[in-house]
């Protein structure tokens, strides 16, 4: 449990528009009262993700994934509820709780924040605040400090204008290694935060701290919420620094993973969604110059850290990706390395290699040739990823005479083709069609029968059922500590109505159940229970009366019973048990998904409009209650029949039981009259 009040959770939820939130990652289109888009969690060719602006929920019926704004962040970022809560609170400008280390998430370089605790607990929000503060400090130094003149000169020579300097917040880190430590007044707490943020470092525990970016031009790296999460530093020409590294990037930290970040994506996202196309460059200045010359759908990779996660992120936003490469050998080598990721994902990816003599990188090309020439190059220059791979593989090889080299080249190319996703198996599947065309081309060019090519691909696919890449050469495969699951990790029950509620008591009060229950259809809500929940969520004011007439023992599923108990608790607190108030009390993704499914099912049936009249709504309510009456009778009837069969009753008692049984049969017959859209077979439904 996060320790936050329900009111604060509701405040965060109400401050975030789910359409805007999802729309930052996925292009959405209005469709009736809903918004729809391509689901990012499966290979979605037709929009199957629905976003409900009225309920502030989302649902993909193909993946069976749904929830609210918190669920979306958890699913998108692969994080827990607390992390999602912090992310959304930060986006909404809401302070979750006071920290002894900061006031309202601020971070300053003055010496007025000294603490007695030398190792205070630091949360991610403090790291974000510190990095944002430092980003602005570097930027101010770049603009005004005399020491930064070589940095300003370098940026001017690269052709970057003032607007881009401001937009990308380009900065400069002073050369003096202890500049930051002195700026912070030696305060070890603030030093500790910047150490966690990957800025300050030291060689060992006995050494003094130094700025790892000292003497470099600074390129802040920002996340989807425009928060500074890391830095890239470029060494200046004629720098006195003794370093072989032209660029230095932040290390992996709690707020930064280079495997999931792309430089400039915070600025390019909207344009990528609009054009359905993304330009992938290799350097910071290439990306900046593309934006400056009118191509704001450009992003840059962070050093050599391009990987499959980046491709997944971009695939959600764009239909086509163009990888811009320098024309030198290094650029060609990079192309061979990264093609695997795009091909394995099955995306429409092209490679654009700059023509010789027209600038060695995209930045120089734009400066020397202009936007029109670059636009024309984007139209005519890109080649399909596999065509590019073919050209690179056969360069310098005589396919007719050099059998050994050509065979080696073919094997390399077939290894790449084997990474193509299998597709849907349909004849018109675009991934399958692309692979078929590629096989045909290779068969013709290498003069080998298609059957032989396909056989070799099948063999390769069997060999690498799943291929894993790691581009971080410093990564160590250290054994992981065993994960210890908490009670809330293993079981489902709602959070409390106040921050002081105890998990142990909540589990008892609401009859917590194992999360494994979702795999057992026999324990899931029956159709009658779903009908009741649908009616309740559409007409929450009816819950108090209905709950008084439905004994909780008549609810067969632990899921239904728990939601029912939560509704009673909300009523006892003096509030109406609305769908939103039920949903906000859960952190568990499966339960949120189930609740969203119930609400959307009610919406599909159009219950709110069809039963808006009092008479119709009353009849529907009575029909549902009749269903529970029938269930009660079905439970009582066998008991009374068994009592009669036992033969241990006196004559009067036997007559009484017979009359009771007759009355049950009459009541049961009454419950079968009427009938509505709800009167379906009372059975568990497959999930």
XYZ file of C-alpha atoms in Angstrom:
687
model
C 0.000 0.000 0.000
C 1.262 3.458 -0.852
C 0.109 5.246 2.302
C -1.838 7.889 0.382
C -5.393 8.921 1.069
C -8.163 8.115 -1.382
C -8.796 11.846 -1.801
C -5.229 12.368 -3.009
C -5.483 9.449 -5.438
C -8.711 10.898 -6.796
C -7.069 14.303 -7.085
C -4.280 12.824 -9.209
C -6.683 10.784 -11.335
C -8.958 13.779 -11.957
C -5.998 15.976 -12.929
C -4.927 13.636 -15.761
C -6.936 13.341 -18.975
C -6.514 9.744 -20.143
C -7.065 10.747 -23.775
C -4.105 13.136 -23.563
C -2.048 10.593 -21.638
C -2.548 7.725 -24.083
C -2.435 10.097 -27.044
C 1.166 11.018 -26.254
C 2.166 7.440 -27.108
C -0.494 6.298 -29.553
C -2.332 8.269 -32.265
C -6.014 8.269 -31.291
C -9.073 8.868 -33.440
C -12.565 9.749 -32.316
C -15.073 6.937 -32.890
C -18.463 7.785 -31.465
C -18.098 8.465 -27.765
C -14.780 6.597 -27.695
C -11.275 7.137 -28.963
C -9.503 4.249 -30.672
C -5.897 3.527 -31.557
C -3.478 0.714 -32.363
C -2.760 -1.255 -29.227
C 0.959 -1.132 -28.327
C 0.879 -4.519 -26.561
C 0.171 -6.712 -29.565
C 0.776 -6.590 -33.302
C -2.265 -4.435 -33.923
C -2.957 -3.673 -37.578
C -6.483 -2.418 -36.907
C -7.221 -0.097 -33.966
C -8.397 -2.288 -31.089
C -7.480 -0.105 -28.111
C -10.477 1.871 -26.826
C -10.155 4.933 -24.617
C -13.253 6.086 -22.760
C -13.053 9.828 -21.979
C -16.185 9.721 -19.813
C -14.955 6.976 -17.487
C -11.274 7.872 -17.961
C -10.456 4.248 -18.754
C -8.883 2.214 -21.559
C -9.383 -1.339 -22.804
C -7.932 -3.618 -25.483
C -10.295 -6.526 -26.040
C -7.698 -8.482 -28.006
C -5.063 -8.406 -25.241
C -7.674 -8.279 -22.468
C -5.731 -5.379 -20.949
C -7.530 -2.417 -19.447
C -7.645 -0.012 -16.555
C -7.364 3.632 -15.600
C -4.555 6.188 -15.850
C -2.561 4.358 -13.183
C -2.939 1.013 -14.989
C -1.827 2.583 -18.259
C 1.442 3.873 -16.790
C 2.046 0.539 -15.042
C 1.526 -1.349 -18.309
C 3.460 1.131 -20.467
C 6.475 1.539 -18.206
C 6.466 -1.911 -16.600
C 6.383 -0.368 -13.122
C 4.442 -0.872 -9.909
C 1.515 1.209 -8.708
C 3.634 3.520 -6.561
C 5.900 4.424 -9.465
C 2.882 5.087 -11.689
C 1.382 7.256 -8.975
C 4.576 9.302 -8.695
C 4.807 9.716 -12.478
C 1.241 10.993 -12.766
C 1.513 13.186 -9.691
C 4.615 14.797 -11.129
C 2.853 15.374 -14.469
C -0.073 16.973 -12.680
C 2.150 19.096 -10.430
C 0.773 17.432 -7.290
C 3.028 16.837 -4.294
C 2.414 13.369 -2.892
C 3.995 13.904 0.488
C 6.533 16.106 2.109
C 10.106 14.897 2.067
C 12.719 15.965 4.608
C 15.026 16.547 1.689
C 13.013 19.087 -0.232
C 10.193 21.511 -0.165
C 7.587 20.901 -2.869
C 10.023 18.956 -5.034
C 12.526 21.761 -5.313
C 16.282 21.517 -5.443
C 18.613 24.457 -5.150
C 22.339 24.925 -5.033
C 22.356 27.149 -1.968
C 23.579 25.967 1.390
C 20.274 26.266 3.258
C 19.284 22.622 3.101
C 21.868 20.997 5.382
C 20.536 17.951 7.180
C 21.841 16.045 10.128
C 21.236 12.694 8.392
C 24.254 12.054 6.138
C 22.353 9.467 4.042
C 18.732 10.615 3.711
C 16.246 8.505 1.814
C 15.994 9.994 -1.673
C 13.017 9.386 -3.936
C 12.979 9.695 -7.709
C 11.136 12.998 -7.618
C 14.096 14.557 -5.836
C 16.445 13.212 -8.516
C 14.231 14.659 -11.249
C 14.190 18.009 -9.488
C 17.972 17.978 -9.042
C 18.637 17.122 -12.686
C 16.205 19.788 -13.892
C 17.924 22.342 -11.659
C 21.332 21.321 -12.978
C 20.127 21.352 -16.587
C 19.096 24.976 -16.178
C 22.364 25.785 -14.386
C 24.434 24.290 -17.246
C 22.294 26.230 -19.726
C 22.786 29.532 -17.906
C 26.548 28.951 -17.784
C 26.558 28.237 -21.524
C 24.748 31.493 -22.262
C 26.659 33.884 -20.006
C 29.865 32.494 -18.510
C 33.130 33.624 -20.204
C 34.563 30.122 -19.714
C 31.820 28.767 -21.984
C 32.930 30.833 -25.010
C 34.649 27.810 -26.676
C 31.397 25.876 -26.211
C 29.358 28.690 -27.735
C 31.821 28.878 -30.628
C 31.568 25.123 -31.230
C 27.757 25.239 -31.259
C 27.754 28.238 -33.622
C 30.159 26.453 -35.965
C 27.818 23.479 -36.015
C 25.174 25.910 -37.303
C 22.784 25.597 -34.346
C 20.692 28.745 -33.890
C 19.501 30.440 -30.706
C 16.015 28.946 -30.942
C 17.383 25.397 -30.917
C 19.841 26.238 -28.125
C 16.870 27.279 -26.027
C 14.535 24.510 -27.183
C 17.026 21.728 -26.449
C 18.491 23.650 -23.478
C 22.094 23.177 -24.569
C 24.538 23.819 -21.731
C 28.143 23.746 -20.624
C 29.797 22.115 -17.595
C 32.772 24.095 -16.202
C 36.155 22.434 -16.527
C 36.994 22.569 -12.825
C 36.266 19.095 -11.416
C 35.013 20.341 -8.024
C 32.853 23.147 -9.439
C 29.568 21.428 -8.580
C 30.668 20.352 -5.117
C 31.615 23.940 -4.324
C 28.369 25.212 -5.854
C 26.447 22.940 -3.506
C 28.386 24.312 -0.551
C 29.784 20.859 0.150
C 26.353 19.721 1.334
C 26.633 15.938 1.334
C 22.886 15.396 0.986
C 22.581 17.324 -2.263
C 25.850 15.778 -3.445
C 24.306 12.380 -2.725
C 21.293 13.175 -4.923
C 23.465 14.194 -7.880
C 25.529 11.066 -7.327
C 22.338 8.988 -7.621
C 21.459 11.017 -10.711
C 24.698 9.954 -12.405
C 26.332 13.404 -12.472
C 28.810 13.350 -9.583
C 31.198 10.438 -9.327
C 34.375 9.383 -7.556
C 36.992 6.733 -8.168
C 36.623 5.127 -4.743
C 35.079 5.850 -1.357
C 38.152 7.769 -0.247
C 38.324 10.085 -3.273
C 36.585 13.430 -3.711
C 33.593 13.857 -6.032
C 33.961 15.239 -9.543
C 31.550 16.184 -12.339
C 31.732 13.443 -14.979
C 30.658 15.996 -17.642
C 33.214 18.703 -16.800
C 34.563 20.724 -19.719
C 31.903 19.460 -22.132
C 28.975 20.840 -24.114
C 25.868 19.492 -22.396
C 22.837 17.953 -24.112
C 20.072 17.280 -21.557
C 18.101 14.082 -22.136
C 14.410 14.316 -21.227
C 11.659 11.734 -20.792
C 8.069 11.726 -22.057
C 7.065 14.099 -19.276
C 9.841 16.576 -20.290
C 11.760 15.835 -17.075
C 15.539 15.822 -17.290
C 16.691 12.262 -16.631
C 20.282 12.276 -17.918
C 22.933 14.218 -19.844
C 25.133 13.739 -22.856
C 28.450 15.607 -22.890
C 30.545 16.388 -25.972
C 34.223 17.167 -25.506
C 35.354 20.410 -27.142
C 38.030 20.610 -29.839
C 41.443 21.416 -28.314
C 40.126 20.530 -24.862
C 42.746 20.158 -22.108
C 40.840 17.088 -20.851
C 42.744 13.846 -21.202
C 39.915 11.721 -22.536
C 39.563 9.488 -25.571
C 35.770 9.635 -25.362
C 34.258 12.237 -27.656
C 30.862 11.761 -26.009
C 29.992 10.772 -22.447
C 26.460 9.788 -21.448
C 24.950 9.390 -18.005
C 25.183 5.881 -16.554
C 22.088 3.810 -15.826
C 20.236 5.283 -12.850
C 16.904 4.900 -11.149
C 15.402 7.473 -13.530
C 17.383 6.723 -16.703
C 17.773 3.650 -18.895
C 19.497 4.219 -22.213
C 17.733 1.148 -23.554
C 14.383 2.962 -23.255
C 15.328 6.566 -24.094
C 15.729 8.453 -27.358
C 17.113 11.965 -27.537
C 14.540 14.518 -28.708
C 11.532 12.201 -28.479
C 9.847 14.568 -26.011
C 9.821 17.234 -28.746
C 9.314 14.930 -31.738
C 6.469 12.732 -30.453
C 3.602 14.889 -31.736
C 5.136 15.268 -35.192
C 5.905 11.557 -35.440
C 2.285 10.729 -34.689
C 1.113 13.287 -37.227
C 3.375 12.171 -40.088
C 3.482 8.463 -39.146
C 7.209 8.632 -39.910
C 10.310 8.959 -37.732
C 13.867 9.901 -38.680
C 16.495 8.181 -36.541
C 19.849 9.932 -36.386
C 23.078 8.925 -34.696
C 24.049 12.151 -32.964
C 22.657 14.974 -30.851
C 23.578 17.693 -33.359
C 22.099 15.674 -36.238
C 18.784 15.548 -34.402
C 18.888 19.225 -33.448
C 19.756 20.340 -36.978
C 16.909 18.252 -38.426
C 14.471 20.081 -36.136
C 16.045 23.425 -37.060
C 15.584 22.791 -40.803
C 11.948 21.776 -40.505
C 12.086 18.039 -39.789
C 10.800 17.896 -36.198
C 10.065 14.146 -36.378
C 13.768 13.368 -35.817
C 15.238 11.600 -32.785
C 18.729 10.403 -31.923
C 20.084 7.270 -30.314
C 22.236 7.541 -27.222
C 25.672 6.361 -28.265
C 25.638 2.661 -29.165
C 22.623 1.884 -27.025
C 20.046 1.411 -29.803
C 18.146 -1.757 -29.019
C 14.851 -3.619 -29.360
C 13.083 -1.487 -26.721
C 13.685 1.644 -28.809
C 12.192 -0.054 -31.839
C 9.121 -1.038 -29.819
C 8.660 2.546 -28.628
C 8.914 3.979 -32.135
C 6.747 1.244 -33.649
C 3.883 2.427 -31.459
C 4.156 5.933 -32.897
C 5.174 5.548 -36.546
C 4.297 3.395 -39.530
C 7.665 3.999 -41.180
C 11.166 4.479 -39.795
C 14.129 5.908 -41.681
C 17.579 5.331 -40.230
C 19.967 8.128 -41.281
C 23.561 6.966 -41.549
C 26.876 8.607 -42.249
C 28.415 7.482 -45.526
C 31.614 6.202 -43.897
C 32.497 2.648 -42.894
C 31.466 3.251 -39.299
C 27.974 4.175 -40.469
C 27.713 1.009 -42.538
C 28.877 -1.083 -39.602
C 26.237 0.471 -37.355
C 23.583 -0.331 -39.947
C 24.517 -4.011 -39.921
C 24.337 -4.070 -36.135
C 20.960 -2.395 -35.672
C 19.094 -3.893 -38.621
C 18.405 -7.003 -36.547
C 16.177 -5.082 -34.155
C 13.991 -3.561 -36.845
C 13.702 -6.761 -38.842
C 12.934 -8.864 -35.773
C 10.060 -6.502 -35.002
C 8.812 -6.695 -38.610
C 8.535 -2.902 -38.977
C 8.693 -0.906 -42.185
C 12.235 0.360 -41.903
C 14.441 1.993 -44.525
C 18.069 3.055 -44.492
C 19.245 6.361 -45.893
C 22.991 6.574 -46.419
C 24.214 10.093 -47.170
C 25.786 10.491 -50.633
C 29.526 10.999 -50.705
C 30.717 14.585 -51.039
C 27.452 15.990 -49.661
C 28.465 16.220 -45.993
C 29.741 13.517 -43.723
C 26.673 13.532 -41.435
C 23.048 14.828 -41.551
C 24.036 18.012 -39.707
C 26.619 18.955 -42.353
C 24.354 17.842 -45.205
C 21.594 20.212 -44.073
C 23.980 23.128 -43.620
C 25.659 22.613 -46.998
C 22.645 21.610 -49.101
C 19.543 22.958 -47.346
C 16.111 21.642 -46.435
C 14.851 21.130 -50.016
C 17.779 18.866 -50.915
C 17.247 16.907 -47.712
C 13.516 16.581 -48.454
C 14.316 15.227 -51.917
C 16.860 12.832 -50.439
C 14.206 11.494 -48.045
C 11.920 10.805 -51.021
C 14.416 9.053 -53.279
C 17.338 7.909 -51.129
C 15.988 5.415 -48.549
C 16.213 1.733 -49.386
C 14.450 -1.167 -47.705
C 16.330 -2.555 -44.715
C 16.884 -5.944 -46.329
C 18.032 -4.376 -49.605
C 20.527 -2.353 -47.615
C 21.691 -5.486 -45.838
C 22.083 -7.243 -49.180
C 24.172 -4.430 -50.658
C 26.404 -4.367 -47.598
C 26.819 -8.158 -47.558
C 27.834 -8.555 -51.213
C 30.051 -5.482 -51.430
C 33.250 -6.524 -53.204
C 32.017 -10.075 -53.866
C 31.623 -11.644 -57.315
C 28.519 -13.755 -56.772
C 29.217 -15.883 -59.868
C 32.866 -16.698 -59.192
C 33.538 -16.374 -55.466
C 31.456 -19.290 -54.182
C 32.877 -19.293 -50.640
C 32.325 -15.571 -50.035
C 28.890 -15.559 -51.651
C 27.803 -18.561 -49.545
C 29.018 -16.805 -46.395
C 27.129 -13.639 -47.405
C 23.938 -15.628 -48.063
C 24.148 -17.359 -44.691
C 24.550 -14.009 -42.957
C 21.500 -12.626 -44.771
C 19.383 -15.702 -44.092
C 20.276 -15.322 -40.428
C 18.663 -11.893 -40.573
C 15.599 -13.137 -42.469
C 15.142 -15.827 -39.821
C 14.512 -13.006 -37.348
C 11.407 -11.856 -39.239
C 8.295 -12.423 -37.098
C 6.208 -15.298 -38.357
C 3.222 -13.029 -38.973
C -0.422 -14.087 -38.759
C -0.252 -16.763 -41.432
C -2.833 -14.931 -43.573
C -1.999 -14.543 -47.227
C -2.315 -10.764 -47.041
C -0.275 -10.354 -43.852
C 2.213 -7.531 -44.636
C 5.076 -9.083 -42.643
C 4.623 -12.410 -44.388
C 4.465 -10.709 -47.796
C 7.671 -8.785 -47.101
C 9.489 -11.955 -46.138
C 8.184 -13.798 -49.215
C 9.419 -11.054 -51.525
C 12.793 -11.008 -49.778
C 13.200 -14.785 -50.126
C 12.351 -14.579 -53.806
C 14.866 -11.776 -54.404
C 17.650 -13.602 -52.583
C 16.895 -16.828 -54.403
C 17.240 -15.027 -57.739
C 20.338 -13.025 -56.839
C 22.251 -15.975 -55.385
C 20.824 -18.396 -57.965
C 19.588 -20.882 -55.373
C 16.222 -22.649 -55.426
C 13.599 -21.135 -53.099
C 13.043 -24.496 -51.433
C 16.670 -24.560 -50.306
C 16.450 -21.017 -48.990
C 13.301 -21.785 -46.987
C 14.805 -24.958 -45.575
C 17.854 -23.069 -44.334
C 15.632 -20.374 -42.745
C 13.637 -23.034 -40.874
C 16.860 -24.519 -39.532
C 18.099 -21.114 -38.374
C 14.791 -20.347 -36.653
C 15.032 -23.579 -34.718
C 18.562 -22.713 -33.626
C 17.702 -19.271 -32.271
C 14.243 -19.570 -30.853
C 14.923 -16.304 -29.133
C 17.956 -14.131 -29.735
C 19.069 -11.666 -27.100
C 21.282 -8.643 -27.676
C 23.212 -6.513 -25.202
C 24.946 -3.397 -26.467
C 26.231 -2.319 -23.087
C 29.731 -3.806 -23.057
C 30.095 -2.983 -19.350
C 27.005 -4.944 -18.345
C 27.770 -7.857 -16.019
C 25.607 -10.954 -15.777
C 25.518 -11.037 -11.996
C 23.143 -13.472 -10.288
C 19.921 -11.841 -9.203
C 18.709 -11.971 -5.656
C 15.505 -13.989 -5.218
C 12.376 -11.841 -5.368
C 10.449 -11.827 -2.107
C 6.747 -11.243 -2.752
C 4.676 -9.314 -0.251
C 1.211 -10.383 0.815
C -0.277 -7.752 -1.506
C 1.842 -9.109 -4.364
C 0.274 -12.555 -3.869
C -3.287 -11.595 -2.960
C -5.952 -9.173 -4.133
C -7.823 -6.869 -1.801
C -8.615 -3.144 -1.937
C -6.619 -0.391 -0.338
C -8.082 1.309 2.676
C -10.234 4.396 2.784
C -7.586 6.237 4.770
C -3.799 6.183 4.906
C -3.918 4.581 8.368
C -5.731 1.400 7.314
C -3.756 -1.776 7.927
C -3.235 -4.304 5.130
C -3.707 -7.299 7.423
C -7.103 -6.038 8.565
C -8.121 -5.041 5.037
C -7.435 -8.572 3.826
C -9.750 -9.941 6.540
C -12.476 -7.318 6.104
C -12.677 -7.752 2.340
C -11.950 -11.481 2.113
C -8.706 -11.264 0.149
C -8.117 -13.941 -2.469
C -5.107 -15.315 -4.333
C -4.189 -13.657 -7.622
C -4.110 -17.138 -9.143
C -7.916 -17.019 -9.118
C -7.980 -15.330 -12.531
C -6.723 -18.576 -14.085
C -9.673 -20.602 -12.745
C -12.918 -19.900 -14.614
C -14.965 -21.790 -12.024
C -14.086 -19.155 -9.413
C -14.816 -16.127 -11.575
C -18.111 -14.187 -11.393
C -21.128 -15.905 -12.946
C -23.232 -14.173 -15.571
C -25.848 -13.190 -12.979
C -23.155 -11.602 -10.809
C -21.789 -9.716 -13.811
C -25.318 -8.526 -14.626
C -25.650 -7.209 -11.086
C -22.284 -5.425 -11.271
C -23.147 -3.867 -14.627
C -26.450 -2.529 -13.292
C -24.765 -1.277 -10.121
C -22.036 0.623 -11.992
C -24.591 2.295 -14.280
C -27.115 3.055 -11.502
C -25.015 3.285 -8.294
C -27.845 4.885 -6.284
C -29.683 1.542 -6.445
C -26.902 -0.378 -4.723
C -27.978 0.285 -1.126
C -31.478 -1.138 -1.693
C -30.255 -4.096 -3.773
C -27.494 -5.036 -1.335
C -30.067 -5.220 1.460
C -31.967 -7.856 -0.538
C -28.961 -9.921 -1.696
C -27.321 -12.066 1.004
C -23.593 -12.074 0.327
C -23.581 -15.891 0.479
C -25.515 -15.928 -2.798
C -22.468 -14.488 -4.560
C -20.450 -17.538 -5.612
C -17.261 -15.853 -6.758
C -14.722 -14.424 -4.284
C -14.244 -11.577 -6.793
C -17.924 -10.598 -6.635
C -18.061 -10.939 -2.857
C -15.061 -8.675 -2.395
C -16.446 -5.947 -4.664
C -19.793 -6.277 -2.857
C -18.124 -5.809 0.546
C -16.299 -2.746 -0.782
C -19.602 -1.277 -1.973
C -21.083 -1.784 1.516
C -18.044 -0.088 3.096
C -18.405 2.938 0.820
C -22.124 3.204 1.651
C -21.295 3.018 5.389
C -18.860 5.914 4.913
C -21.760 8.047 3.665
C -20.823 7.977 -0.030
C -22.403 6.528 -3.138
C -20.472 3.440 -4.365
C -19.820 4.661 -7.902
C -17.699 2.806 -10.444
C -14.955 5.419 -10.073
C -14.863 5.001 -6.289
C -14.624 1.237 -6.627
C -11.887 1.430 -9.272
C -9.716 3.882 -7.318
C -9.599 1.485 -4.356
C -7.615 -1.103 -6.329
C -3.953 -1.216 -7.259
C -4.124 -4.732 -8.713
C -4.006 -4.666 -12.538
C -6.163 -7.798 -13.000
C -8.931 -6.451 -10.804
C -8.839 -3.076 -12.541
C -9.033 -4.864 -15.886
C -12.025 -6.908 -14.725
C -13.863 -3.817 -13.472
C -13.206 -1.973 -16.736
C -14.561 -4.965 -18.641
C -17.781 -4.901 -16.602
C -18.219 -1.166 -17.147
C -17.549 -1.397 -20.887
C -19.948 -4.333 -21.210
C -22.673 -2.206 -19.636
C -21.802 0.557 -22.038
C -21.997 -1.824 -25.022
C -25.533 -2.772 -23.907
C -26.369 0.946 -23.644
C -28.003 0.373 -20.257
C -27.900 4.020 -19.205
C -30.095 5.144 -22.113
C -32.247 2.035 -22.545
C -33.275 1.983 -18.877
C -33.211 5.693 -18.105
C -36.935 5.680 -17.271
C -37.864 4.863 -13.689
C -40.295 2.078 -14.637
C -37.854 0.305 -16.924
C -35.005 0.671 -14.456
C -37.219 -0.692 -11.661
C -38.210 -3.701 -13.746
C -34.589 -4.427 -14.618
C -33.598 -4.180 -10.967
C -36.378 -6.577 -9.936
C -35.390 -9.033 -12.647
C -31.831 -9.142 -11.308
C -33.087 -9.565 -7.751
C -35.374 -12.348 -8.991
C -32.310 -14.079 -10.353
C -30.766 -14.080 -6.884
C -34.059 -15.249 -5.396
C -33.998 -18.167 -7.795
C -30.440 -18.938 -6.740
C -31.528 -18.878 -3.071
C -34.364 -21.260 -3.857
C -32.068 -23.565 -5.793
C -29.831 -23.751 -2.728
C -32.678 -24.291 -0.227
C -34.738 -26.789 -2.267
C -32.284 -29.736 -2.065
C -31.935 -29.249 1.689
C -35.706 -29.562 2.260
C -36.000 -32.556 -0.078
C -33.197 -34.333 1.806
C -34.936 -33.650 5.116
C -38.110 -35.279 3.781
C -36.172 -38.246 2.449
C -34.494 -38.875 5.790
C -37.874 -39.888 7.280
C -36.975 -38.591 10.716
C -39.650 -35.864 10.808
C -42.932 -36.075 12.688
C -46.168 -35.825 10.754
C -46.611 -32.141 11.504
C -43.000 -31.368 10.716
C -43.214 -33.310 7.461
C -46.357 -31.402 6.448
C -44.609 -28.120 7.271
C -41.617 -29.030 5.094
C -43.943 -30.031 2.251
C -45.709 -26.665 2.434
C -42.345 -24.863 2.515
C -41.193 -26.853 -0.502
C -44.436 -26.033 -2.334
C -43.955 -22.353 -1.527
C -40.385 -22.483 -2.853
C -41.615 -23.988 -6.116
C -44.231 -21.205 -6.432
C -41.587 -18.561 -5.757
C -39.226 -20.175 -8.221
C -41.919 -20.089 -10.900
C -42.519 -16.409 -10.197
C -38.840 -15.616 -10.650
C -39.006 -17.036 -14.179
C -41.665 -14.551 -15.338
C -40.667 -11.349 -17.101
C -37.134 -11.492 -18.469
C -34.736 -8.886 -19.766
C -31.422 -8.665 -21.536
C -29.937 -10.015 -18.331
C -31.871 -13.264 -18.141
C -29.128 -15.511 -19.507
C -27.777 -18.818 -18.277
C -26.203 -18.410 -14.854
C -22.703 -19.667 -15.559
C -19.065 -18.580 -15.389
C -17.854 -16.948 -18.581
C -14.415 -17.538 -20.128
C -12.095 -14.582 -19.642
